[in-house]
Coordinates of C-alpha atoms and ligand atoms in Angstrom, one line a residue:
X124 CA 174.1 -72.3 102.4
X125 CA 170.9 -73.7 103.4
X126 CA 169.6 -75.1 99.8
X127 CA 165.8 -76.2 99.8
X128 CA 164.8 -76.3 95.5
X129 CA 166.5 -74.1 92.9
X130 CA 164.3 -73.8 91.0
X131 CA 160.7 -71.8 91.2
X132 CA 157.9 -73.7 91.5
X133 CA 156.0 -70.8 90.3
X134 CA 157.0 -67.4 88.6
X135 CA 158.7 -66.1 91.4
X136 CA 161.9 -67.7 93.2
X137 CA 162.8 -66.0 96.6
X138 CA 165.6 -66.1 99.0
X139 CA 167.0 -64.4 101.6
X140 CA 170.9 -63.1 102.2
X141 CA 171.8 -62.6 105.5
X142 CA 175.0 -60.0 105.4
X143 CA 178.0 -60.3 108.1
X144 CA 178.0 -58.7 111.5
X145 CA 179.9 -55.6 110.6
X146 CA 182.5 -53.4 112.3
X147 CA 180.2 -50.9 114.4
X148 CA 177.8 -53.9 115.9
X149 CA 180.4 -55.9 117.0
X150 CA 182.2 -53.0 118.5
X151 CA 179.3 -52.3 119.9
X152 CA 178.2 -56.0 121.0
X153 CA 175.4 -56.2 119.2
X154 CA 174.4 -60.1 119.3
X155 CA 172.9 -62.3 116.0
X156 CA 169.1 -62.6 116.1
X157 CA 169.0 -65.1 113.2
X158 CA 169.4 -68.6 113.5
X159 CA 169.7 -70.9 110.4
X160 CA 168.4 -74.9 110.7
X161 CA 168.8 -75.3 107.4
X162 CA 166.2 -76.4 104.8
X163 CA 165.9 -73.0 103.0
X164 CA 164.9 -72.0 106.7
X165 CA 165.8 -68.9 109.1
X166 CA 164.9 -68.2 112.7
X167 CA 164.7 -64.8 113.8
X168 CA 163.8 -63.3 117.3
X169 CA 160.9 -61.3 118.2
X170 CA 162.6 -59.1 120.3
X171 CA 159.1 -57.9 123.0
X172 CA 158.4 -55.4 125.3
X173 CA 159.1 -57.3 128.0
X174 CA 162.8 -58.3 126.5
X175 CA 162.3 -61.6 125.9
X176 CA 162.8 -63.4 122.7
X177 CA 160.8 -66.1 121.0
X178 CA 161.9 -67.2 117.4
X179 CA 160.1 -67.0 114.9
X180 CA 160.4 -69.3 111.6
X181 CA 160.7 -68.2 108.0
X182 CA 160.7 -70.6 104.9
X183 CA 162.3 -69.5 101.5
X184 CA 163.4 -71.5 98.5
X185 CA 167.2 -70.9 99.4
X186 CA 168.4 -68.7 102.6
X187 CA 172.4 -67.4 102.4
X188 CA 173.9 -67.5 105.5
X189 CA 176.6 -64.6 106.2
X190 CA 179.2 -66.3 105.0
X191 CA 177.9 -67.2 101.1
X192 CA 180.1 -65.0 98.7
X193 CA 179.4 -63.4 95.8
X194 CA 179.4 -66.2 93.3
X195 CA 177.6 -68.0 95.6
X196 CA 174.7 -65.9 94.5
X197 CA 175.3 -66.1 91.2
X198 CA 175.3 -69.8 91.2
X199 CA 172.4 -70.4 93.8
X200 CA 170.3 -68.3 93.3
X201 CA 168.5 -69.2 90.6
X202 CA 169.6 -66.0 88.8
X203 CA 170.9 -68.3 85.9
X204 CA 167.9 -69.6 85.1
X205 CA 166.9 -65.9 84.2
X206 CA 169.2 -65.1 82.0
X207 CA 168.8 -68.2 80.6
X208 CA 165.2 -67.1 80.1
X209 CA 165.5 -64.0 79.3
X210 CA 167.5 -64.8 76.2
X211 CA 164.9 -67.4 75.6
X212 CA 162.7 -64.5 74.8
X213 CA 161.1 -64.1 78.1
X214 CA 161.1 -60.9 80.5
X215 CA 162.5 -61.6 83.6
X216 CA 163.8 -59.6 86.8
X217 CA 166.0 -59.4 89.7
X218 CA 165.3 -57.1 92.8
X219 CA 166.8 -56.8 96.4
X220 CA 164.6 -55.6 99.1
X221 CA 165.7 -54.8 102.4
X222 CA 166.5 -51.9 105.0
X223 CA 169.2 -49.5 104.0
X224 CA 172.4 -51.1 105.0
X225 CA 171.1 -54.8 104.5
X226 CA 173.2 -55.4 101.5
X227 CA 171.3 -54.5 98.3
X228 CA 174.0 -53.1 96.8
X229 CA 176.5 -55.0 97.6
X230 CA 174.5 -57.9 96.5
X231 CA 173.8 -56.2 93.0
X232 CA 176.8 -54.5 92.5
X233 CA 179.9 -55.4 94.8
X234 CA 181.4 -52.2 96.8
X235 CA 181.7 -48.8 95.2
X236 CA 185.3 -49.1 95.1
X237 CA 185.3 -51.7 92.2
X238 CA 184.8 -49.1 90.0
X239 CA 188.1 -47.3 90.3
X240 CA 189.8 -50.5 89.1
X241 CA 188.1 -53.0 87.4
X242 CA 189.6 -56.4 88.5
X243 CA 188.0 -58.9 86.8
X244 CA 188.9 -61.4 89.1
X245 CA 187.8 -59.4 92.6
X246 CA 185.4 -61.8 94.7
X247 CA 183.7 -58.7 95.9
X248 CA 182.1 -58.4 92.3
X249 CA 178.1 -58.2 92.8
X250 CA 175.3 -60.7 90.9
X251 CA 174.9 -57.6 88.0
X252 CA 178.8 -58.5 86.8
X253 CA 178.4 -62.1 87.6
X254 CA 175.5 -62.2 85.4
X255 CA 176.8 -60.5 82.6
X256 CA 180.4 -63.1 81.9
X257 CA 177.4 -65.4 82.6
X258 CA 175.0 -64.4 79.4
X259 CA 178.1 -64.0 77.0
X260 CA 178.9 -67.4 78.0
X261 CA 175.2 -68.7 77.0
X262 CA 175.0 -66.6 74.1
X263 CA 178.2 -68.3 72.9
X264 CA 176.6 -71.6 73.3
X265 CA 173.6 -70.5 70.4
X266 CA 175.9 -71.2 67.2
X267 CA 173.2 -70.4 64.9
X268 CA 172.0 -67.1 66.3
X269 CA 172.7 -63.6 65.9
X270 CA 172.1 -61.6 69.2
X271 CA 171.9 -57.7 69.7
X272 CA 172.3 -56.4 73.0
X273 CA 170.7 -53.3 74.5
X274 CA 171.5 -51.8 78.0
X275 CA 169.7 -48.9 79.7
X276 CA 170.0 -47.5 83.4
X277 CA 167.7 -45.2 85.3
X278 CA 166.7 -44.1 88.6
X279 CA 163.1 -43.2 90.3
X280 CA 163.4 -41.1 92.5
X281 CA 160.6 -39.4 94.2
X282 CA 158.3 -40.9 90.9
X283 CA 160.6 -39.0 89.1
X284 CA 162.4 -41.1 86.0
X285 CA 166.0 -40.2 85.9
X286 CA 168.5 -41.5 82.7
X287 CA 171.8 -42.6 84.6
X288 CA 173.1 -42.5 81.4
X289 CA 172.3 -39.6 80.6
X290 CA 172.1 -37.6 83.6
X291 CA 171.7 -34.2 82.1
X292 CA 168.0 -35.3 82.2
X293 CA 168.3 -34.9 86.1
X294 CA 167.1 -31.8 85.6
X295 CA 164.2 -32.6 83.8
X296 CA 162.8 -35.9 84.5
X297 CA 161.7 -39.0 82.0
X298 CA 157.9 -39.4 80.9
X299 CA 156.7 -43.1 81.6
X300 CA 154.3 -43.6 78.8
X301 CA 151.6 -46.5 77.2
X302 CA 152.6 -47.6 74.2
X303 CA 149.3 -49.1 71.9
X304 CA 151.9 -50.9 69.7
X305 CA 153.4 -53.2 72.5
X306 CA 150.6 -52.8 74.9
X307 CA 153.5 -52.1 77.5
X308 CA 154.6 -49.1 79.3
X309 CA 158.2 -47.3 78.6
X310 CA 160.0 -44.5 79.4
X311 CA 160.1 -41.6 76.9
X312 CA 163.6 -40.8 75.6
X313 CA 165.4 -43.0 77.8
X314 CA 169.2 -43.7 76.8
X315 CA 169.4 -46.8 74.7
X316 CA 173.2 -48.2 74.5
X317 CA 174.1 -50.9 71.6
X318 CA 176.6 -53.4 73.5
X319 CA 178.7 -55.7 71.6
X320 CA 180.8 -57.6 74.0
X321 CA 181.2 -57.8 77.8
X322 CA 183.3 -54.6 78.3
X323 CA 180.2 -52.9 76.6
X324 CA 177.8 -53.6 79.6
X325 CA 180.6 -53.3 82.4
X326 CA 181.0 -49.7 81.0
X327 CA 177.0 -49.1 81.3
X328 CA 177.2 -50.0 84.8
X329 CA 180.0 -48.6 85.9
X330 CA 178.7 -45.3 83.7
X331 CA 175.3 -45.8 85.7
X332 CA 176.9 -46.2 89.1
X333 CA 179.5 -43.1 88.8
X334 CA 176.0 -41.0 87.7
X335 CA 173.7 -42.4 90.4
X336 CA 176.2 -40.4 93.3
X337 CA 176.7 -37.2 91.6
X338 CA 175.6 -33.9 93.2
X339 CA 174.9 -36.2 96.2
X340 CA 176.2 -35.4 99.5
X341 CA 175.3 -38.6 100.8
X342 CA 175.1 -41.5 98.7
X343 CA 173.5 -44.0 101.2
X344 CA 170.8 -41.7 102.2
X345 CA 170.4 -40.8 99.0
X346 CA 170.5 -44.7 97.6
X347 CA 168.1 -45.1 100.2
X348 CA 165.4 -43.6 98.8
X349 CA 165.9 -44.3 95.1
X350 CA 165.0 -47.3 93.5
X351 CA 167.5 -48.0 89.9
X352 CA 166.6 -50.3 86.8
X353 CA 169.6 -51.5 84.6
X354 CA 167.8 -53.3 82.0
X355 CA 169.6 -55.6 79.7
X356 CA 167.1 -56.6 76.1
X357 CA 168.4 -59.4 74.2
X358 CA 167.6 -59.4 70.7
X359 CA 168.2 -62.8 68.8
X360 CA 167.8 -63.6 65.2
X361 CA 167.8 -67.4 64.2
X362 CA 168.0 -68.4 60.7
X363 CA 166.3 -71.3 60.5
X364 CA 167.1 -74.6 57.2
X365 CA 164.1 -73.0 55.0
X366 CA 165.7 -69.2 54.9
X367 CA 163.6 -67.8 57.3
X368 CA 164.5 -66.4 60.6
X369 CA 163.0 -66.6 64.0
X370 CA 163.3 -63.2 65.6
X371 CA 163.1 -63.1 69.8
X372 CA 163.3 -60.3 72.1
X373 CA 163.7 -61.0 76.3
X374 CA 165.4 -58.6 79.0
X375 CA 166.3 -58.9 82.3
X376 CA 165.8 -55.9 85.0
X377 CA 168.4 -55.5 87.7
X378 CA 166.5 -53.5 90.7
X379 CA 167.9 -51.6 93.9
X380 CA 164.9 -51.1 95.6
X381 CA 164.8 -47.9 98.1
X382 CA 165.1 -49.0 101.6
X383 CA 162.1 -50.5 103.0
X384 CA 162.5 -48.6 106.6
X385 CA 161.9 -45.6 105.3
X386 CA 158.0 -45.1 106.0
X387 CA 158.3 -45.1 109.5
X388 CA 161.8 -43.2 109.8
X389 CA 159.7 -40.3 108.0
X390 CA 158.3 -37.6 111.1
X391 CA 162.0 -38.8 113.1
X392 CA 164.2 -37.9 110.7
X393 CA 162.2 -35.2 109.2
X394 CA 162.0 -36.3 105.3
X395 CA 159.2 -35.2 103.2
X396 CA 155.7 -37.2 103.9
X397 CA 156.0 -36.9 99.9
X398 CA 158.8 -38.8 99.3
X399 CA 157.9 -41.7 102.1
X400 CA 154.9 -42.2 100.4
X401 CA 155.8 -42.4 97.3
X402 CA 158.6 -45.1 98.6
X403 CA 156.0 -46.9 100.6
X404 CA 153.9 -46.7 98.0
X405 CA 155.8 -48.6 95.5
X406 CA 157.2 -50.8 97.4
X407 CA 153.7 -51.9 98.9
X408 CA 152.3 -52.1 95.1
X409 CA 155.3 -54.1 94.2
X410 CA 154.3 -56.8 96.7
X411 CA 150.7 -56.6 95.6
X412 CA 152.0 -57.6 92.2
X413 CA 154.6 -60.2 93.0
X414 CA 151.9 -62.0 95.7
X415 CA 149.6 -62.4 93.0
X416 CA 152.6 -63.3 91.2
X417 CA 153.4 -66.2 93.0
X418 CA 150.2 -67.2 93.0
X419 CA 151.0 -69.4 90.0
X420 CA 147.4 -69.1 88.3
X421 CA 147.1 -65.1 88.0
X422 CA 144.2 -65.6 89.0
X423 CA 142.6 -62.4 87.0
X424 CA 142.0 -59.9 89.5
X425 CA 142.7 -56.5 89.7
X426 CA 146.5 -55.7 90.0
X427 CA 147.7 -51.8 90.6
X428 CA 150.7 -52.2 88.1
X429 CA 149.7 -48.2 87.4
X430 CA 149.8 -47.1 90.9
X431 CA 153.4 -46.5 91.2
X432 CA 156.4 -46.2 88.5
X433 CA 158.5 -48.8 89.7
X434 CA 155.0 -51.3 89.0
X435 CA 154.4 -50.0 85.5
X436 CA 157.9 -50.2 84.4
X437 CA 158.6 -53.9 85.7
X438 CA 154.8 -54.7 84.5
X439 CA 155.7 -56.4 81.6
X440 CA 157.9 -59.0 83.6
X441 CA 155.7 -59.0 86.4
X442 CA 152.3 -59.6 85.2
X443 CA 154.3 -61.3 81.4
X444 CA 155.6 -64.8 81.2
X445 CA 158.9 -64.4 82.4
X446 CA 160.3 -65.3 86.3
X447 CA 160.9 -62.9 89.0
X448 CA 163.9 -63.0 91.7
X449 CA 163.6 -61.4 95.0
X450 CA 166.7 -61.2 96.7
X451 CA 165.8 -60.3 100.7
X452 CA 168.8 -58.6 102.1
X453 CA 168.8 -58.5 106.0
X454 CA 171.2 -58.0 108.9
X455 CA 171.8 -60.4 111.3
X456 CA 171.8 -58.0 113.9
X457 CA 169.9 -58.2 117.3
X458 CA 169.4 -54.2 117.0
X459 CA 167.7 -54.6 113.2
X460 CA 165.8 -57.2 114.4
X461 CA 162.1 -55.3 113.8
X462 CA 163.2 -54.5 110.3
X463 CA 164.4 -57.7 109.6
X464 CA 161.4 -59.4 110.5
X465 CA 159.4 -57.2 108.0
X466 CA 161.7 -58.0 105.4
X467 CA 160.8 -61.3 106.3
X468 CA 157.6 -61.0 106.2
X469 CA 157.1 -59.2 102.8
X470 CA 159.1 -61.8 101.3
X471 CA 157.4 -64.7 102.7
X472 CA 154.2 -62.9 101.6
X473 CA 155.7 -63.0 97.5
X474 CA 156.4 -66.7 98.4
X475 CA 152.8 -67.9 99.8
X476 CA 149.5 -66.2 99.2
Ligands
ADP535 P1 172.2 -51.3 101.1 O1 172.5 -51.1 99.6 O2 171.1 -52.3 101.4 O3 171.9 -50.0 101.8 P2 175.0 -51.9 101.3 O4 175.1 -52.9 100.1 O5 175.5 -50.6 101.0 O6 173.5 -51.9 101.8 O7 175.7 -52.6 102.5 C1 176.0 -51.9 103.7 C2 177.4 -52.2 104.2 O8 177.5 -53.6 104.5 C3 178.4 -51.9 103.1 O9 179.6 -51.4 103.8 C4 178.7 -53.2 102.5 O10 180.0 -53.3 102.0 C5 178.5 -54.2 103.7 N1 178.1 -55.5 103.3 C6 176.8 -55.8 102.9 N2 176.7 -57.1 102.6 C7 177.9 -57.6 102.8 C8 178.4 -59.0 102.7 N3 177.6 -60.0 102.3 N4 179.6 -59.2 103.1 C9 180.4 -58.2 103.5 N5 180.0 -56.9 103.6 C10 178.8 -56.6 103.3
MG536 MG1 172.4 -49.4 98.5

């Protein structure tokens, strides 16, 4: 692991995982176009038209070389530091961008197999499981404090709000509405589950998860052009000597983004112009928001949080107080080398600017 600082300088903290080589491209001998001098650095080659390659350089607060686990994410990341925040009252998210078959979900969530038999010990288990054995333990720490937990999973899909725990909704999608009251936007009717202990979120997700695939045919090309929200609030009550009690209320998004190929994939592979620009849409509003983001100072100006769903549902963390995560999931593959580098280069943008 190539470790630079841990902790965000600003409101937004990004690194980049760089998944194995798998099966197929070394069967196939497909070569590594990444490079990693350490320092929070990565090298990857620009593959041109004459076939040569010159590399170029990438900097990012920490950079996870293909051989980090899963709990090295959970400890590196700076993913702790949100939750930690999050129960501090504050509104904080963690998303992974990349191509489809970067990682994203294995990052989040660990393989799809987990869910048939929960070991709670597996090493495969993703940053969303991590995280949650991580929050009970700092909610245990608070003595003094009475917390309520509240866990809710949806889907966009097409700018359509889906309940993934509720899926009966598929067939009629959510309303994402502006709510005067807490000058924030929400979605109408969505699922709200009361969780009490850990088993109580790992049943949301794995709930969430089991929905997400039905009546698919396909999950990864259908995962690839989704983007899902499970968002955990954390409600705490603190009685304070005089009788009265302090009342907070934080949350934490977890966000699979669609993949980010999939503007240019649109006329090849003969999905709807629709549907990629929708994708491409929100995705390209998303980094309008987090470069201003990271910008430190907000510095006032027009943001489109309205523009796309994904914006106006993650607008309260993004534009609020709390921290953003961007997890950059790539492949260290000579073949993905284009779409690496514009993973790259998004997340660089959310760092700098
Ligand atoms: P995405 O969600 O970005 O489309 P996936 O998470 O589904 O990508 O990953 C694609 C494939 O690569 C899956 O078979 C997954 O198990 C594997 N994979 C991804 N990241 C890793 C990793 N860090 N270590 C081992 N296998 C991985
Ligand atoms: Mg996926």
């Amino acid at each position: 692991i190539a470790t630079k600082h841990l902790l965000p300088e600003n409101n937004i903290n990004v690194v980049v995982r760089v998944r194995p080589l798998c099966n197929k491209e070394i069967k196939s001998g497909d070569a590594m176009a990444v490079q990693f001098p350490g320092d929070g650095q990565i090298y990857c080659d620009v593959v041109t038209s004459s076939g040569d390659k010159k590399p170029k350089v990438f900097s990012y607060n920490v950079v996870f070389e293909p051989n980090a686990t899963q709990e090295d994410i959970l400890q590196y990341s700076g993913i702790k530091n949100l939750i930690e925040m999050a129960v501090e009252g504050f509104n904080c998210t963690a998303f992974c961008y990349g191509q489809t078959g970067s990682g994203k979900t294995h990052t989040l969530t660990g393989p799809p197999r987990l869910f048939e038999k929960m070991d709670p010990y597996s090493e495969d288990h993703g940053l969303v499981f991590r995280s949650f054995v991580y929050l009970f333990k700092v909610l245990q720490e608070h003595e003094n404090c009475n917390f309520v937990l509240k866990a809710s999973f949806l889907e966009i899909y097409n700018e359509k709000v889906i309940d993934l725990l509720n899926p009966g909704t598929a067939r009629k999608p959510l309303a994402v509405r502006w709510s005067k009251k807490t000058r924030g936007f929400f979605v109408e009717n969505l699922f709200t589950v009361e969780c009490e202990e850990l088993d109580d979120l790992l049943a949301v997700l794995e709930e969430g998860m089991r929905n997400r695939s039905i009546g698919t045919h396909n999950m990864n090309e259908y995962s690839s052009r989704s983007h899902s929200i499970l968002t955990i609030t954390i409600i705490s009550e603190q009685a304070m000597e005089n009788g009265v009690f302090i009342s907070k209320q934080g949350k934490i998004n977890f966000v699979d983004l669609a993949g980010s190929e999939m503007t240019k994939k649109t006329q090849s592979e003969g999905k709807t112009l629709e549907e990629a620009n929708n994708i491409n849409k929100s995705l390209m509003v998303l980094g309008y928001c987090i470069a201003s983001l990271s910008d430190g100072k907000r510095k006032g100006g027009h943001i489109p949080y309205r523009d796309s769903k994904l914006t106006k549902l993650l607008a309260d963390s993004l534009a609020g107080n709390g921290i953003t995560l961007m997890i950059a999931c790539v492949s260290p593959a000579r073949s993905n080398a284009n779409e690496t580098l514009n993973t790259l280069r998004y997340a660089a943008r959310a760092k700098k600017i």
